[in-house]
PDB file of C-alpha atoms in Angstrom:
ATOM      1  CA  ASP N  25     -36.533  -9.476 241.151  1.00 66.00           C
ATOM      2  CA  VAL N  26     -36.547 -11.672 244.844  1.00 71.00           C
ATOM      3  CA  CYS N  27     -37.249 -15.220 244.091  1.00 72.00           C
ATOM      4  CA  SER N  28     -37.330 -16.949 247.500  1.00 76.00           C
ATOM      5  CA  ALA N  29     -35.447 -16.481 250.817  1.00 78.00           C
ATOM      6  CA  VAL N  30     -34.416 -18.374 254.373  1.00 77.00           C
ATOM      7  CA  THR N  31     -33.251 -17.617 257.799  1.00 80.00           C
ATOM      8  CA  VAL N  32     -29.956 -18.517 258.345  1.00 76.00           C
ATOM      9  CA  GLY N  33     -28.829 -17.625 262.160  1.00 79.00           C
ATOM     10  CA  ASP N  34     -29.425 -13.675 262.455  1.00 86.00           C
ATOM     11  CA  ASP N  35     -29.360 -13.113 258.920  1.00 85.00           C
ATOM     12  CA  LEU N  36     -32.112 -13.438 255.967  1.00 85.00           C
ATOM     13  CA  VAL N  37     -30.572 -14.898 252.593  1.00 84.00           C
ATOM     14  CA  TRP N  38     -32.563 -14.318 249.466  1.00 82.00           C
ATOM     15  CA  THR N  39     -31.932 -15.056 245.876  1.00 81.00           C
ATOM     16  CA  SER N  40     -33.019 -12.888 242.599  1.00 78.00           C
ATOM     17  CA  TYR N  41     -33.551 -13.724 238.762  1.00 75.00           C
ATOM     18  CA  ASP N  42     -30.670 -11.271 238.367  1.00 79.00           C
ATOM     19  CA  GLY N  43     -28.078 -14.252 239.422  1.00 79.00           C
ATOM     20  CA  CYS N  44     -26.975 -12.368 243.293  1.00 82.00           C
ATOM     21  CA  LEU N  45     -27.576 -13.782 246.702  1.00 81.00           C
ATOM     22  CA  VAL N  46     -27.704 -11.715 249.283  1.00 85.00           C
ATOM     23  CA  ARG N  47     -27.308 -11.513 252.825  1.00 84.00           C
ATOM     24  CA  ALA N  48     -28.764  -9.076 255.584  1.00 89.00           C
ATOM     25  CA  ASP N  49     -29.363  -8.621 259.028  1.00 92.00           C
ATOM     26  CA  LEU N  50     -32.862  -9.821 260.172  1.00 92.00           C
ATOM     27  CA  GLU N  51     -33.321  -6.324 262.754  1.00 92.00           C
ATOM     28  CA  THR N  52     -32.020  -3.899 260.453  1.00 94.00           C
ATOM     29  CA  GLY N  53     -32.122  -4.962 257.348  1.00 92.00           C
ATOM     30  CA  ALA N  54     -29.055  -3.908 256.643  1.00 94.00           C
ATOM     31  CA  VAL N  55     -27.304  -5.697 253.524  1.00 92.00           C
ATOM     32  CA  LYS N  56     -24.088  -7.856 254.986  1.00 88.00           C
ATOM     33  CA  GLN N  57     -23.059  -9.800 251.605  1.00 85.00           C
ATOM     34  CA  ARG N  58     -24.155  -9.959 248.103  1.00 85.00           C
ATOM     35  CA  LEU N  59     -23.044 -12.737 246.021  1.00 82.00           C
ATOM     36  CA  ARG N  60     -23.325 -12.498 242.258  1.00 82.00           C
ATOM     37  CA  LEU N  61     -23.389 -15.812 240.609  1.00 77.00           C
ATOM     38  CA  ASP N  62     -24.445 -14.847 237.098  1.00 70.00           C
ATOM     39  CA  GLU N  63     -26.870 -17.192 237.142  1.00 75.00           C
ATOM     40  CA  GLN N  64     -30.514 -17.109 237.631  1.00 77.00           C
ATOM     41  CA  MET N  65     -32.255 -18.654 241.077  1.00 77.00           C
ATOM     42  CA  HIS N  66     -35.802 -19.700 241.414  1.00 78.00           C
ATOM     43  CA  SER N  67     -35.867 -21.100 244.861  1.00 82.00           C
ATOM     44  CA  SER N  68     -34.518 -20.974 248.487  1.00 81.00           C
ATOM     45  CA  PRO N  69     -31.404 -22.093 249.210  1.00 85.00           C
ATOM     46  CA  THR N  70     -30.810 -25.428 251.684  1.00 88.00           C
ATOM     47  CA  LEU N  71     -28.385 -25.355 254.428  1.00 86.00           C
ATOM     48  CA  ASP N  72     -26.712 -27.821 256.494  1.00 89.00           C
ATOM     49  CA  GLY N  73     -25.586 -25.615 258.547  1.00 83.00           C
ATOM     50  CA  ALA N  74     -22.405 -24.824 257.293  1.00 89.00           C
ATOM     51  CA  ARG N  75     -23.193 -25.065 253.464  1.00 93.00           C
ATOM     52  CA  MET N  76     -25.941 -23.941 251.188  1.00 90.00           C
ATOM     53  CA  PHE N  77     -27.158 -25.794 248.381  1.00 94.00           C
ATOM     54  CA  ILE N  78     -28.916 -24.166 245.368  1.00 90.00           C
ATOM     55  CA  GLY N  79     -29.871 -24.438 242.549  1.00 88.00           C
ATOM     56  CA  THR N  80     -29.518 -22.013 239.271  1.00 86.00           C
ATOM     57  CA  GLU N  81     -30.122 -21.087 235.650  1.00 83.00           C
ATOM     58  CA  ARG N  82     -28.045 -20.244 233.064  1.00 77.00           C
ATOM     59  CA  ASN N  83     -28.778 -19.539 229.497  1.00 71.00           C
ATOM     60  CA  ASP N  84     -26.854 -20.833 226.634  1.00 65.00           C
ATOM     61  CA  TYR N  85     -27.207 -18.340 223.982  1.00 61.00           C
ATOM     62  CA  SER N  86     -24.756 -20.161 221.344  1.00 61.00           C
ATOM     63  CA  PHE N  87     -27.603 -22.657 221.283  1.00 62.00           C
ATOM     64  CA  TYR N  88     -31.122 -20.786 222.445  1.00 59.00           C
ATOM     65  CA  VAL N  89     -31.185 -23.275 225.723  1.00 65.00           C
ATOM     66  CA  THR N  90     -31.281 -23.661 229.048  1.00 75.00           C
ATOM     67  CA  LYS N  91     -29.124 -25.538 231.594  1.00 85.00           C
ATOM     68  CA  GLY N  92     -28.330 -25.078 235.209  1.00 88.00           C
ATOM     69  CA  ASP N  93     -26.078 -25.670 238.227  1.00 91.00           C
ATOM     70  CA  ILE N  94     -26.352 -27.535 241.103  1.00 94.00           C
ATOM     71  CA  ARG N  95     -23.926 -25.520 243.720  1.00 93.00           C
ATOM     72  CA  CYS N  96     -22.515 -25.813 247.058  1.00 96.00           C
ATOM     73  CA  LEU N  97     -21.876 -22.551 248.945  1.00 92.00           C
ATOM     74  CA  ASP N  98     -19.786 -21.901 252.344  1.00 91.00           C
ATOM     75  CA  ALA N  99     -22.800 -20.476 254.353  1.00 85.00           C
ATOM     76  CA  ALA N 100     -20.624 -17.883 256.694  1.00 83.00           C
ATOM     77  CA  THR N 101     -18.211 -16.647 253.081  1.00 85.00           C
ATOM     78  CA  GLY N 102     -20.421 -17.402 250.286  1.00 85.00           C
ATOM     79  CA  ALA N 103     -17.321 -19.061 248.583  1.00 90.00           C
ATOM     80  CA  GLU N 104     -18.471 -21.921 246.150  1.00 93.00           C
ATOM     81  CA  LEU N 105     -17.410 -25.508 247.462  1.00 97.00           C
ATOM     82  CA  TRP N 106     -18.355 -27.138 244.217  1.00 97.00           C
ATOM     83  CA  SER N 107     -20.935 -26.644 241.386  1.00 95.00           C
ATOM     84  CA  GLN N 108     -22.192 -29.953 239.272  1.00 96.00           C
ATOM     85  CA  PRO N 109     -23.954 -28.333 235.794  1.00 93.00           C
ATOM     86  CA  THR N 110     -27.232 -29.599 234.557  1.00 92.00           C
ATOM     87  CA  ASN N 111     -28.753 -30.112 231.014  1.00 91.00           C
ATOM     88  CA  GLY N 112     -31.895 -28.539 232.293  1.00 89.00           C
ATOM     89  CA  MET N 113     -32.184 -25.196 235.001  1.00 88.00           C
ATOM     90  CA  ILE N 114     -33.223 -26.455 238.309  1.00 88.00           C
ATOM     91  CA  PRO N 115     -36.380 -24.498 239.528  1.00 87.00           C
ATOM     92  CA  GLY N 116     -36.963 -26.013 242.745  1.00 88.00           C
ATOM     93  CA  ASN N 117     -35.161 -26.280 245.877  1.00 90.00           C
ATOM     94  CA  CYS N 118     -32.397 -28.644 246.253  1.00 93.00           C
ATOM     95  CA  SER N 119     -33.055 -31.340 249.616  1.00 95.00           C
ATOM     96  CA  TYR N 120     -30.386 -32.227 251.589  1.00 96.00           C
ATOM     97  CA  GLU N 121     -30.562 -35.231 254.145  1.00 97.00           C
ATOM     98  CA  ALA N 122     -27.601 -35.576 256.661  1.00 96.00           C
ATOM     99  CA  GLN N 123     -27.602 -39.172 257.263  1.00 97.00           C
ATOM    100  CA  THR N 124     -26.825 -39.968 253.841  1.00 97.00           C
ATOM    101  CA  SER N 125     -25.216 -36.745 253.081  1.00 97.00           C
ATOM    102  CA  THR N 126     -26.636 -36.372 250.386  1.00 98.00           C
ATOM    103  CA  VAL N 127     -28.219 -33.906 248.191  1.00 98.00           C
ATOM    104  CA  VAL N 128     -30.942 -34.011 245.760  1.00 97.00           C
ATOM    105  CA  CYS N 129     -32.474 -31.754 242.886  1.00 96.00           C
ATOM    106  CA  GLY N 130     -35.219 -32.264 239.990  1.00 95.00           C
ATOM    107  CA  SER N 131     -34.311 -30.624 236.855  1.00 94.00           C
ATOM    108  CA  ASN N 132     -36.456 -29.135 233.784  1.00 92.00           C
ATOM    109  CA  ASP N 133     -34.181 -31.898 231.988  1.00 93.00           C
ATOM    110  CA  LEU N 134     -36.328 -34.810 232.919  1.00 95.00           C
ATOM    111  CA  HIS N 135     -33.858 -35.849 235.749  1.00 96.00           C
ATOM    112  CA  VAL N 136     -33.628 -35.929 239.720  1.00 97.00           C
ATOM    113  CA  TYR N 137     -30.018 -35.532 240.394  1.00 98.00           C
ATOM    114  CA  VAL N 138     -29.006 -37.549 243.546  1.00 98.00           C
ATOM    115  CA  LEU N 139     -25.305 -36.095 244.650  1.00 98.00           C
ATOM    116  CA  ASP N 140     -22.498 -36.332 247.117  1.00 98.00           C
ATOM    117  CA  ALA N 141     -23.072 -33.474 249.669  1.00 98.00           C
ATOM    118  CA  ASP N 142     -19.472 -33.240 250.250  1.00 97.00           C
ATOM    119  CA  THR N 143     -17.816 -33.673 246.753  1.00 98.00           C
ATOM    120  CA  GLY N 144     -21.001 -32.625 244.382  1.00 98.00           C
ATOM    121  CA  ALA N 145     -20.473 -35.970 242.506  1.00 98.00           C
ATOM    122  CA  ILE N 146     -23.306 -37.404 240.682  1.00 98.00           C
ATOM    123  CA  ARG N 147     -24.608 -40.515 242.632  1.00 98.00           C
ATOM    124  CA  PHE N 148     -27.097 -41.156 240.374  1.00 98.00           C
ATOM    125  CA  LYS N 149     -29.421 -38.938 237.402  1.00 98.00           C
ATOM    126  CA  ILE N 150     -32.583 -40.831 237.161  1.00 97.00           C
ATOM    127  CA  ALA N 151     -34.716 -40.505 233.856  1.00 97.00           C
ATOM    128  CA  THR N 152     -38.355 -39.223 234.432  1.00 96.00           C
ATOM    129  CA  SER N 153     -41.204 -38.864 232.867  1.00 95.00           C
ATOM    130  CA  GLY N 154     -41.502 -35.159 232.969  1.00 94.00           C
ATOM    131  CA  GLU N 155     -40.050 -31.799 234.551  1.00 94.00           C
ATOM    132  CA  VAL N 156     -39.266 -31.749 237.956  1.00 94.00           C
ATOM    133  CA  LYS N 157     -40.449 -28.121 239.070  1.00 90.00           C
ATOM    134  CA  GLY N 158     -40.989 -28.538 242.636  1.00 88.00           C
ATOM    135  CA  SER N 159     -38.289 -29.543 245.375  1.00 91.00           C
ATOM    136  CA  ALA N 160     -37.770 -33.372 245.562  1.00 92.00           C
ATOM    137  CA  VAL N 161     -38.360 -34.299 249.538  1.00 94.00           C
ATOM    138  CA  PHE N 162     -36.936 -36.869 251.878  1.00 96.00           C
ATOM    139  CA  GLY N 163     -39.244 -38.872 253.850  1.00 93.00           C
ATOM    140  CA  GLY N 164     -39.805 -41.847 255.605  1.00 89.00           C
ATOM    141  CA  GLU N 165     -37.010 -44.287 255.857  1.00 94.00           C
ATOM    142  CA  THR N 166     -33.472 -42.854 255.571  1.00 96.00           C
ATOM    143  CA  GLY N 167     -32.167 -42.595 252.322  1.00 97.00           C
ATOM    144  CA  ILE N 168     -35.887 -42.278 250.549  1.00 98.00           C
ATOM    145  CA  CYS N 169     -36.947 -39.605 248.697  1.00 97.00           C
ATOM    146  CA  PHE N 170     -39.954 -38.260 246.406  1.00 97.00           C
ATOM    147  CA  ALA N 171     -40.153 -36.229 243.041  1.00 96.00           C
ATOM    148  CA  MET N 172     -43.097 -35.164 241.776  1.00 95.00           C
ATOM    149  CA  THR N 173     -43.255 -33.966 237.567  1.00 95.00           C
ATOM    150  CA  VAL N 174     -45.461 -31.544 236.099  1.00 94.00           C
ATOM    151  CA  ASP N 175     -47.186 -34.297 233.957  1.00 94.00           C
ATOM    152  CA  GLY N 176     -48.315 -35.760 237.233  1.00 94.00           C
ATOM    153  CA  TRP N 177     -45.847 -38.423 238.640  1.00 96.00           C
ATOM    154  CA  VAL N 178     -44.985 -39.166 241.984  1.00 96.00           C
ATOM    155  CA  TYR N 179     -41.109 -41.361 241.620  1.00 97.00           C
ATOM    156  CA  ARG N 180     -40.250 -42.932 245.142  1.00 97.00           C
ATOM    157  CA  ILE N 181     -36.473 -42.724 244.750  1.00 98.00           C
ATOM    158  CA  ASN N 182     -33.899 -44.849 247.213  1.00 98.00           C
ATOM    159  CA  VAL N 183     -30.748 -42.551 246.853  1.00 98.00           C
ATOM    160  CA  LEU N 184     -28.584 -45.175 248.102  1.00 97.00           C
ATOM    161  CA  THR N 185     -29.103 -47.793 245.121  1.00 98.00           C
ATOM    162  CA  GLY N 186     -30.451 -44.998 242.591  1.00 97.00           C
ATOM    163  CA  GLN N 187     -33.571 -47.359 242.403  1.00 98.00           C
ATOM    164  CA  VAL N 188     -37.089 -46.075 241.667  1.00 98.00           C
ATOM    165  CA  GLU N 189     -39.114 -47.808 243.775  1.00 97.00           C
ATOM    166  CA  TRP N 190     -41.872 -47.073 242.754  1.00 97.00           C
ATOM    167  CA  SER N 191     -43.933 -44.652 240.377  1.00 97.00           C
ATOM    168  CA  LYS N 192     -47.660 -43.759 240.521  1.00 96.00           C
ATOM    169  CA  ARG N 193     -49.618 -41.627 237.970  1.00 94.00           C
ATOM    170  CA  ALA N 194     -50.921 -38.940 240.808  1.00 88.00           C
ATOM    171  CA  GLY N 195     -52.977 -35.910 238.427  1.00 70.00           C
ATOM    172  CA  ALA N 196     -52.495 -33.582 235.935  1.00 54.00           C
TER     173      ALA N 196
END
């Protein structure tokens, strides 16, 4: 099952529930690369040119718990550069901001993860009131991102300080 896709130069890159990341030629559809990550993916990779950031889902069958990973792959080869485990799946796209070298991902474990894009180190793990199923987005001034939860809250997060500058009930 194909989940989501992005274009990378002359290629189309898509993710799937079967744990594969596939790269194909835009003109011919010929598959150039198929990477098995052994984890389900529900969203598109986010690109910064040389790297792809992707959130995944993995099942811990010993405890019947779904966890996830935030992964950084080399955009040309698919080689894993780093991986950061989380306590919940990552259902939305990861967001990247070049000015702060930051990757932000929401998780079903009721947190927003703010990571160093170069190392994958967790800068901040921000608690929310509900699962973060959508993509966090950068907007406004540098270092500011917004995350939304399934229980209807919007959070304005400063990724440089880890502070929630405000949260507002928006619906649901």
